[in-house]
Short mmCIF file of C-alpha atoms and ligand atoms in Angstrom, two decimals:
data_model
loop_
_atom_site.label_atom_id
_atom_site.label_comp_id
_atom_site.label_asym_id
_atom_site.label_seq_id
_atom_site.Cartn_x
_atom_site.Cartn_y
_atom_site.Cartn_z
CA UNK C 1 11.36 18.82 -25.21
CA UNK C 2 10.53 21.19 -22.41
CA UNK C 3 7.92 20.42 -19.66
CA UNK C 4 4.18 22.24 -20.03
CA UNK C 5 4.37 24.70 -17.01
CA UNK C 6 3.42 24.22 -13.96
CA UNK C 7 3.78 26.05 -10.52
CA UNK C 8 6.26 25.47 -8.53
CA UNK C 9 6.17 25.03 -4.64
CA UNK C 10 8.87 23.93 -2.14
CA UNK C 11 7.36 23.19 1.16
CA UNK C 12 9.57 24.11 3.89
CA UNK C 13 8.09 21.19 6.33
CA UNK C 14 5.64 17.95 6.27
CA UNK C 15 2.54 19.85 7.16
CA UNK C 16 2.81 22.41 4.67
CA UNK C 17 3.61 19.43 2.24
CA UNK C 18 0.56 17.33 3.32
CA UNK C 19 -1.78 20.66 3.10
CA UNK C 20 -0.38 21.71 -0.81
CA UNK C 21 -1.40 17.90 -1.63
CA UNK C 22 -4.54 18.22 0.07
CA UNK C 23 -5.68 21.41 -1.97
CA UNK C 24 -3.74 20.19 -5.75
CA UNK C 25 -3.05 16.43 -4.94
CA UNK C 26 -5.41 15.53 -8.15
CA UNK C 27 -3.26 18.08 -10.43
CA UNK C 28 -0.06 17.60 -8.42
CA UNK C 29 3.07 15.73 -8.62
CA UNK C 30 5.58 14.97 -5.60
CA UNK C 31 9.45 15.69 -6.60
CA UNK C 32 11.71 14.08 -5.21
CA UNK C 33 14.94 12.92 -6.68
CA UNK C 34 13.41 13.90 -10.14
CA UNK C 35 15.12 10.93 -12.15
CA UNK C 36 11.98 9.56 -13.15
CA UNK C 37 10.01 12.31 -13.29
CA UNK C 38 11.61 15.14 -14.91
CA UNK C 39 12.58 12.79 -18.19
CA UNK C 40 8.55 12.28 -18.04
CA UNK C 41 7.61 15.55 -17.45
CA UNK C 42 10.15 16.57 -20.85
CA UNK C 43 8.28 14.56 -22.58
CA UNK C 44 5.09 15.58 -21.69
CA UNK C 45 3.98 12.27 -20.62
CA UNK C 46 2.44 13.55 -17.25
CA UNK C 47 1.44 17.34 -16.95
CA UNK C 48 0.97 18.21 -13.67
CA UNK C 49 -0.10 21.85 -12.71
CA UNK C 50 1.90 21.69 -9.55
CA UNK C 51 4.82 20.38 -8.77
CA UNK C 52 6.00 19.81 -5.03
CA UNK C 53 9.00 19.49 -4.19
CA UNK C 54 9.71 17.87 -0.90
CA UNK C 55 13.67 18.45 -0.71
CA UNK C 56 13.81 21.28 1.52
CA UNK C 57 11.46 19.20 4.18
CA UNK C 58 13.15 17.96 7.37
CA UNK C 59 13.41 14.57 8.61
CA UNK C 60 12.74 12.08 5.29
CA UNK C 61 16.39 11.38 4.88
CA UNK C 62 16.86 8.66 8.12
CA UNK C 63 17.77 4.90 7.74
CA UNK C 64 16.80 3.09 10.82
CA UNK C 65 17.21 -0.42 12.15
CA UNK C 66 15.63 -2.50 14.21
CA UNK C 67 15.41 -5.81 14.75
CA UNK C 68 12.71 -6.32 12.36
CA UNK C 69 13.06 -4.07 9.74
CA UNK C 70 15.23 -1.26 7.64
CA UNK C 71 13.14 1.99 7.48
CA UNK C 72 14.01 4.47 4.75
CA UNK C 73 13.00 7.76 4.68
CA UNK C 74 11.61 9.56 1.16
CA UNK C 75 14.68 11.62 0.84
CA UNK C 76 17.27 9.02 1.18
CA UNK C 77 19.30 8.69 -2.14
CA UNK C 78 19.92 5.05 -3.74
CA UNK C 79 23.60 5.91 -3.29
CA UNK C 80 23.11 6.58 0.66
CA UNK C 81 21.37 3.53 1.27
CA UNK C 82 23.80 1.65 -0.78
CA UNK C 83 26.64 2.64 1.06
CA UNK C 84 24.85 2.32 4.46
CA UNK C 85 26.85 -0.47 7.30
CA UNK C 86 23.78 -1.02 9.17
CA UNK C 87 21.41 -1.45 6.91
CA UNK C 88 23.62 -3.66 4.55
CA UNK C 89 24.06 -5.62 8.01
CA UNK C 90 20.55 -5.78 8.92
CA UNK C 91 19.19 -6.28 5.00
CA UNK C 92 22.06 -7.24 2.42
CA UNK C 93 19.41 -7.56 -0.37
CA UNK C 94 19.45 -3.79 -0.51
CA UNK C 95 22.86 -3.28 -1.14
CA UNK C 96 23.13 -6.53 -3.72
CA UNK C 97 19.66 -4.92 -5.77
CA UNK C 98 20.95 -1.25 -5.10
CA UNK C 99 23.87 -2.03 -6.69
CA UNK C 100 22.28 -2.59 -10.02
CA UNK C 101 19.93 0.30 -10.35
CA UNK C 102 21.45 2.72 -13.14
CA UNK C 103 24.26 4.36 -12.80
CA UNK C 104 26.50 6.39 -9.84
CA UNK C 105 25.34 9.77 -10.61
CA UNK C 106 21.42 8.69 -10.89
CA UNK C 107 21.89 7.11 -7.95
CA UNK C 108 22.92 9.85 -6.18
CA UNK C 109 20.00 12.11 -6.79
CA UNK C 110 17.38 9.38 -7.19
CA UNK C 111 15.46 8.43 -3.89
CA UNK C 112 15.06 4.71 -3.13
CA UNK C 113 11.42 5.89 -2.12
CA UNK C 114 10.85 7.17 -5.30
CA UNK C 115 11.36 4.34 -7.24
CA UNK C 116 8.81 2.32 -5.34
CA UNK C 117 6.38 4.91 -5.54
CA UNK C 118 7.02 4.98 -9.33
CA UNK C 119 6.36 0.88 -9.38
CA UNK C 120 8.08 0.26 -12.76
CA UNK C 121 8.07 -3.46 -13.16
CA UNK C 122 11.54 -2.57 -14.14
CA UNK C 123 13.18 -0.95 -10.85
CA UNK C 124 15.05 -3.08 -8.87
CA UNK C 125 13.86 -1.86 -5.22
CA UNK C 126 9.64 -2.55 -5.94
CA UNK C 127 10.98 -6.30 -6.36
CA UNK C 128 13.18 -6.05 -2.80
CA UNK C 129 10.64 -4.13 -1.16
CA UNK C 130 7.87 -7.19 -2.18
CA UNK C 131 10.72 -10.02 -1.32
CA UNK C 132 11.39 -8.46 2.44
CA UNK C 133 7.48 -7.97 2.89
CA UNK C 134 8.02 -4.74 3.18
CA UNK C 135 5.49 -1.90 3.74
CA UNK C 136 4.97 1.58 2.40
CA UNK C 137 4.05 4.11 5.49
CA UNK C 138 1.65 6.91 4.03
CA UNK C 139 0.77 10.22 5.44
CA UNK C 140 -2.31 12.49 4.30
CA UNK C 141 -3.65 15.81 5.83
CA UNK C 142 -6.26 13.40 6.94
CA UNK C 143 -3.74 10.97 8.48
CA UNK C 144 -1.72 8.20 7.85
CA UNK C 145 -1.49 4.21 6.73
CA UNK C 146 0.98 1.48 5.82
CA UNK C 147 0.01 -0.41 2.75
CA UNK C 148 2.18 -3.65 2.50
CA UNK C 149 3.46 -4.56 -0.70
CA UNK C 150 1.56 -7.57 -1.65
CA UNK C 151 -1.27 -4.37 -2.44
CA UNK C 152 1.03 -1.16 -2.79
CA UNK C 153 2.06 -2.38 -6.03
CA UNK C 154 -1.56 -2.77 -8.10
CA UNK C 155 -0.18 -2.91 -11.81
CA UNK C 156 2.92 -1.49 -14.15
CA UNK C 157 4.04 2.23 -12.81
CA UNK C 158 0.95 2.12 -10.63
CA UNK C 159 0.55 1.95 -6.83
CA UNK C 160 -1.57 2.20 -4.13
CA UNK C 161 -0.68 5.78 -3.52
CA UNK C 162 -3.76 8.55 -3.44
CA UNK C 163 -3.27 11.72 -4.64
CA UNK C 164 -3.33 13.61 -1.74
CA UNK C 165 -0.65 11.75 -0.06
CA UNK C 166 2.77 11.19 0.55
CA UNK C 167 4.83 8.47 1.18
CA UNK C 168 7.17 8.76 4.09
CA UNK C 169 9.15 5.41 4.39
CA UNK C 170 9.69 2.14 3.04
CA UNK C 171 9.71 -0.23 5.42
CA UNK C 172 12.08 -3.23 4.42
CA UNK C 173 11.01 -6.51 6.47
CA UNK C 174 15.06 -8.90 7.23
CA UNK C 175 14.83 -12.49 7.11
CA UNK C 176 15.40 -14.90 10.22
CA UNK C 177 19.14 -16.13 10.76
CA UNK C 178 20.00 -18.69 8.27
CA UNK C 179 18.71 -17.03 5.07
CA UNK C 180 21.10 -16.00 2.53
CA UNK C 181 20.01 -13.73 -0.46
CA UNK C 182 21.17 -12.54 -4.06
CA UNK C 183 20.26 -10.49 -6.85
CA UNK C 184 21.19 -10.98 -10.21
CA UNK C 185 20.11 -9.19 -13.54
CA UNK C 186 20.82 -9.12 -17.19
CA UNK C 187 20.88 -5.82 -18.85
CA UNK C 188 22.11 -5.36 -22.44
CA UNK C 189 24.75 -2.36 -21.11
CA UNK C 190 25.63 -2.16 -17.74
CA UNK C 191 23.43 0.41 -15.65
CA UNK C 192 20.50 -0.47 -18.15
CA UNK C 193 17.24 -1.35 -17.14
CA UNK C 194 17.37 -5.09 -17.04
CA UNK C 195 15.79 -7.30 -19.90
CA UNK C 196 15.23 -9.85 -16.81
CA UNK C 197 16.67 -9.72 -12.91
CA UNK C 198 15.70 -11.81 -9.64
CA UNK C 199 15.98 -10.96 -6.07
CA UNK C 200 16.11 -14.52 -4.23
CA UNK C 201 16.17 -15.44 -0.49
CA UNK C 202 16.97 -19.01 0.80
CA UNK C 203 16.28 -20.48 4.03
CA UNK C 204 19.06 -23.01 4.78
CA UNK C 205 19.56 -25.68 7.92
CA UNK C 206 22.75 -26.30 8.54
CA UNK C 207 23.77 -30.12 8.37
CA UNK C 208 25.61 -32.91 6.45
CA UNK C 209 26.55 -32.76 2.86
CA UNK C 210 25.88 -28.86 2.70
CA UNK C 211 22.38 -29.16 4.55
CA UNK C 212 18.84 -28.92 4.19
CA UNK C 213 17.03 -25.90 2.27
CA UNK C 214 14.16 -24.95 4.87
CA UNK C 215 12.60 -22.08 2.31
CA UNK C 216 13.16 -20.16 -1.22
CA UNK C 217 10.86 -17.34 -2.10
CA UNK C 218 12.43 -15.13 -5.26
CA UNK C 219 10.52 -11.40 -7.19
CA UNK C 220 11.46 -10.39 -10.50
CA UNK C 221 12.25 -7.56 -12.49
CA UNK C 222 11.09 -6.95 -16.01
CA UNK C 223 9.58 -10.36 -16.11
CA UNK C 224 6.14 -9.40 -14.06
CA UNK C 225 3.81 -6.54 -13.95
CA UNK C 226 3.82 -6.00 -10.30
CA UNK C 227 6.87 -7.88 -8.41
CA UNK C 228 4.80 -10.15 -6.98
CA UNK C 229 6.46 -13.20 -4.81
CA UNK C 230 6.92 -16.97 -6.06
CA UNK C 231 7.59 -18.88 -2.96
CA UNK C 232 9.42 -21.86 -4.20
CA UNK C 233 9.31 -24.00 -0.61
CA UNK C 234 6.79 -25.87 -2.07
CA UNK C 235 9.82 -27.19 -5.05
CA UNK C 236 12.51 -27.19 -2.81
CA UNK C 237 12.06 -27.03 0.70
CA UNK C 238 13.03 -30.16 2.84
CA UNK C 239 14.89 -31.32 0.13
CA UNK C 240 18.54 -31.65 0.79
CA UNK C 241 21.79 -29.36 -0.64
CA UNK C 242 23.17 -31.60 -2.42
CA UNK C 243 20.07 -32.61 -3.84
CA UNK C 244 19.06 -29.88 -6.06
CA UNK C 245 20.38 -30.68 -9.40
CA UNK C 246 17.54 -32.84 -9.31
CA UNK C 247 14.91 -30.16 -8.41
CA UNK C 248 16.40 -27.90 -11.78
CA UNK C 249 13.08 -29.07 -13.92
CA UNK C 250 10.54 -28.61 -11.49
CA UNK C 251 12.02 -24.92 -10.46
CA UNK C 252 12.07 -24.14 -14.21
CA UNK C 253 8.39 -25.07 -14.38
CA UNK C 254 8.13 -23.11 -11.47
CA UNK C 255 9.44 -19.81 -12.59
CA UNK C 256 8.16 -20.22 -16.39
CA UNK C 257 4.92 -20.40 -15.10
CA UNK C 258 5.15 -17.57 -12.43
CA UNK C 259 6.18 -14.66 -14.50
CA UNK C 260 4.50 -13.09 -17.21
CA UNK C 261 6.96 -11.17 -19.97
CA UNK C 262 6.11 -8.80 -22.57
CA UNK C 263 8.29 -8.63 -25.49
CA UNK C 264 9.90 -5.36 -26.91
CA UNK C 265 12.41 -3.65 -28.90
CA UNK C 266 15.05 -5.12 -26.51
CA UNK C 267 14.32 -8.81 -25.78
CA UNK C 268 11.36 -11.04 -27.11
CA UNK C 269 8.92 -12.28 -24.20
CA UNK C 270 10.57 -16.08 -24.00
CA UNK C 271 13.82 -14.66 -24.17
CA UNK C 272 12.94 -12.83 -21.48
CA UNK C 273 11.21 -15.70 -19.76
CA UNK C 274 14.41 -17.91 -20.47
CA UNK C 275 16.86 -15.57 -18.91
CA UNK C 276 14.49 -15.47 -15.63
CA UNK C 277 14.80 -19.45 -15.29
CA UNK C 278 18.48 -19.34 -16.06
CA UNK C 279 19.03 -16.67 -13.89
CA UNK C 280 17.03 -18.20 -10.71
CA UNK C 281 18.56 -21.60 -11.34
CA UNK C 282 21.70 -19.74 -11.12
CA UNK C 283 21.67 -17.98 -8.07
CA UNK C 284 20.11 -20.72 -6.16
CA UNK C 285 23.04 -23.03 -7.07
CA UNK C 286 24.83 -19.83 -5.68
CA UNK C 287 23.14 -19.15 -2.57
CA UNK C 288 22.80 -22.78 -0.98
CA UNK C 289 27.19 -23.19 -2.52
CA UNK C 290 28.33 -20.68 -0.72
CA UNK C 291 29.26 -20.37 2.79
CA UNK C 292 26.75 -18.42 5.68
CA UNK C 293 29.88 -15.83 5.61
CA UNK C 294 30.32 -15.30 1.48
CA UNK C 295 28.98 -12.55 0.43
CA UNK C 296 26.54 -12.63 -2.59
CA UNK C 297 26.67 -10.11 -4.73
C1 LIG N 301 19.10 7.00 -17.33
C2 LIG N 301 18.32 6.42 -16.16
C3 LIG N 301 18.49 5.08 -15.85
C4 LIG N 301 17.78 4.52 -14.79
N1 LIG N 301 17.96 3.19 -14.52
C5 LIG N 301 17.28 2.64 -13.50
C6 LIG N 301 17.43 1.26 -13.18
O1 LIG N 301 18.21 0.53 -13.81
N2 LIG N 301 16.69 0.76 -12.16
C7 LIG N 301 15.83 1.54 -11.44
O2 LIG N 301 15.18 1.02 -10.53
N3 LIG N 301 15.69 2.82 -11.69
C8 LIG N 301 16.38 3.40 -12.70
N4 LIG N 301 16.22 4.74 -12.94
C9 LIG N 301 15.25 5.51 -12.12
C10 LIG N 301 15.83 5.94 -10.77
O3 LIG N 301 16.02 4.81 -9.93
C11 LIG N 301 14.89 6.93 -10.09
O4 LIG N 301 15.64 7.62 -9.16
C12 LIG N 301 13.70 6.36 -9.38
O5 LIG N 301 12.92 5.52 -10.21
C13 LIG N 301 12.73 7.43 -8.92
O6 LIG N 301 13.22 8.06 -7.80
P1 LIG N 301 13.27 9.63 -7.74
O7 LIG N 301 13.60 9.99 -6.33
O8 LIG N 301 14.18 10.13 -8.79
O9 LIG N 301 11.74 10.01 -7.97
P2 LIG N 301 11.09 11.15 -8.86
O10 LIG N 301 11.58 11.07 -10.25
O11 LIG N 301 11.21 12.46 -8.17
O12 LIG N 301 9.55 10.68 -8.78
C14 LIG N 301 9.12 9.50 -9.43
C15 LIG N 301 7.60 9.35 -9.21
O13 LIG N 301 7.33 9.02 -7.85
C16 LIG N 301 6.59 10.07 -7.22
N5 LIG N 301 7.18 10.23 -5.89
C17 LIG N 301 8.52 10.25 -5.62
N6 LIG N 301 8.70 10.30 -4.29
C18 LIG N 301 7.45 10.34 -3.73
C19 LIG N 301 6.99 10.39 -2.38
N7 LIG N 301 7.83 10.38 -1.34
N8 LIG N 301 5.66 10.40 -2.16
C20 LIG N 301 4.79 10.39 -3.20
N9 LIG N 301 5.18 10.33 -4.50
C21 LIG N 301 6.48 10.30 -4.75
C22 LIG N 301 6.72 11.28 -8.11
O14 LIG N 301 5.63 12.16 -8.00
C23 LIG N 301 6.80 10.62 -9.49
O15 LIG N 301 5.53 10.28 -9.93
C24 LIG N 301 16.92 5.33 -13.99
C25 LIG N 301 16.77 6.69 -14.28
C26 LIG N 301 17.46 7.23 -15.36
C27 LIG N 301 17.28 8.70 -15.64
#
C-alpha cells in the first residue's frame, strides 16, 4: 500500500521545526529515520496531514560525554552510536543492546531517538534508556523539559511526548565503577524483533571467592508494556559470588512475577515469560563470571 497524502515540509532549522509543530503538531508527524514510520504510514495505520521532516536541521546528530551521562542527539543513526569509542567507553550497554536492533542497513537510517520516541515494548533502546535512568530532553515553541524515563514511557508505542514537540536528546545515565552490564535476546531469526531480551547491570565488590554483588537492576524487551526496571538488590545484593546458584529460585520468582507477556503468533505468553527467567539467570551467571575487563556482549 501507498501512504494517504499528506504535505510535506523540511524545516531547514529547530525554530522553524518547533513553529510547523506548533501550528499542525495535532495532525503532524516528526520524520526522522523513517524505519518505523514509513512501514506505518504504508499501511495506513497513522495518517498524518503533515509530515516533518527534521533531516535537513542542524545540530541533532552529536554524541556527548560527560561524566554522568551519554547524550544523543535526534539525528544520530543506531549504526553511529553503535560504532561510537566514547560512548561505548562511557555506556557499554548501548553498544551490547544496539547491537541487536534489526539489521545493518535499518540501522543505518534509523535514529536511536526515534525508537524511544516510538516506545515499542519491543525496541531494544526504550529498555537501555529506562536501565541507565535516562531522560528524554523536549523542546516546544513554548519551551523545553526533560521527562525521565520512569514517566516518558506511559504504555505500548506510547510516550510522554505532546504533539507540538520535539524530542532533542536522549540522555543515557552510566553506572558507578564496578558495574558490569549485558544484553541478551532471543529472536526467532537474527535481526528479528525479539520474542524476549534483557538489559542487566550488576554492581560487584571486589573480594574473595569472586566477591560480593552490591546491586542488580535488569528491563526487558517484549516481556513488559513499558520497560519498566526490576531492581533485583533486594534477591541478591550482599550475597556473595559464589553464592548465587543458591539465589536461582528466588530470582526466577523475581522476574516471573515482574514482567507481564502477551502471547502471539510468534511465542505463547509463558514461553515468553520462560525465556525472560532463563535469559536473566543467564546473564547474571555471566556478568558476576567474568572478569571487570571481559567484555559482555
Ligand atoms: C524490518 C525492520 C526491523 C526492525 N527491527 C527492530 C528491532 O529489532 N529493534 C528495534 O528497536 N527496532 C527495530 N526496527 C525499528 C528501527 O529501530 C527504527 O529505526 C526505530 O524504531 C525508529 O527510529 P526512526 O529514526 O526510524 O524513527 P521514525 O520511523 O522516523 O519515527 C518513529 C516515530 O517516532 C516519531 N519521532 C521520531 N523521531 C522523533 C523526534 N526526534 N521527536 C519527536 N518524534 C519523533 C515519529 O513521528 C514516529 O511516530 C526495525 C525496523 C524495521 C523496518
Amino acid at each position: 500500500m501507498k501512504p494517504a497524502p499528506f504535505t510535506y515540509h523540511a524545516p531547514a532549522d529547530l525554530d522553524q521545526t518547533l513553529a510547523l509543530l506548533a501550528e499542525y503538531g495535532p495532525v503532524a508527524k516528526v520524520l526522522a529515520g523513517g524505519q518505523s514510520l514509513v512501514p506505518v504510514l504504508n499501511m495506513r495505520l497513522a495518517n498524518p496531514a503533515h509530515l516533518i521532516d527534521i533531516n535537513n536541521v542542524p545540530g541533532l546528530d552529536a554524541v556527548v560525554t560527560d561524566d554522568d551521562t551519554v547524550r544523543v542527539g535526534a539525528l544520530v543513526r543506531h549504526a553511529h552510536l553503535l560504532s561510537h569509542s566514547a560512548a561505548r567507553t562511557a555506556q557499554p550497554l548501548l553498544r551490547q543492546a544496539l547491537q541487536w536492533v534489526a539489521h545493518p542497513v535499518i540501522r543505518n537510517r534509523g535514529t536511536t531517538l526515534g525508537s524511544i520516541v516510538h516506545a515499542d515494548p519491543s525496541g531494544e533502546m526504550p529498555a537501555v534508556l529506562a536501565l541507565t535512568d535516562g531522560r528524554v530532553r523536549l523542546r516546544s515553541a513554548g519551551g523545553a523539559r526533560e521527562v525521565p524515563a520512569a514517566e516518558f514511557f506511559v504504555g505500548p508505542m506510547e510516550s510522554a511526548i505532546a504533539d507540538d514537540e520535539l524530542a532533542v536528546e536522549a540522555v543515557f545515565g552510566r553506572f558507578p565503577a564496578g558495574t558490569r552490564t549485558g544484553f541478551t535476546e532471543t529472536a526467532r531469526r537474527h535481526g528479528d524483533y525479539a520474542l524476549a531480551g534483557v538489559a542487566l547491570a550488576v554492581g560487584l565488590d571486589d573480594g574473595p571467592d569472586g566477591g560480593t554483588m552490591t546491586s542488580a537492576r535488569a528491563s526487558f524487551v517484549s516481556v513488559t508494556d513499558v520497560p519498566d526496571v526490576l531492581d533485583l538488590t533486594p534477591v541478591v545484593g550482599g550475597a556473595a559470588v559464589a553464592d548465587l546458584a543458591d539465589l536461582a529460585d528466588a530470582v526466577s520468582e523475581a522476574v516471573a512475577t515482574h514482567v507481564d507477556p502477551v502471547g502471539d503468533i510468534h511465542a505463547s505468553a509463558d514461553y515468553r515469560r520462560h525465556l525472560a527467567v532463563v535469559q536473566t539467570q543467564r546473564l547474571l551467571s555471566t556478568l558476576v563470571g567474568a572478569t571487570a575487563e571481559e567484555e559482555i556482549a
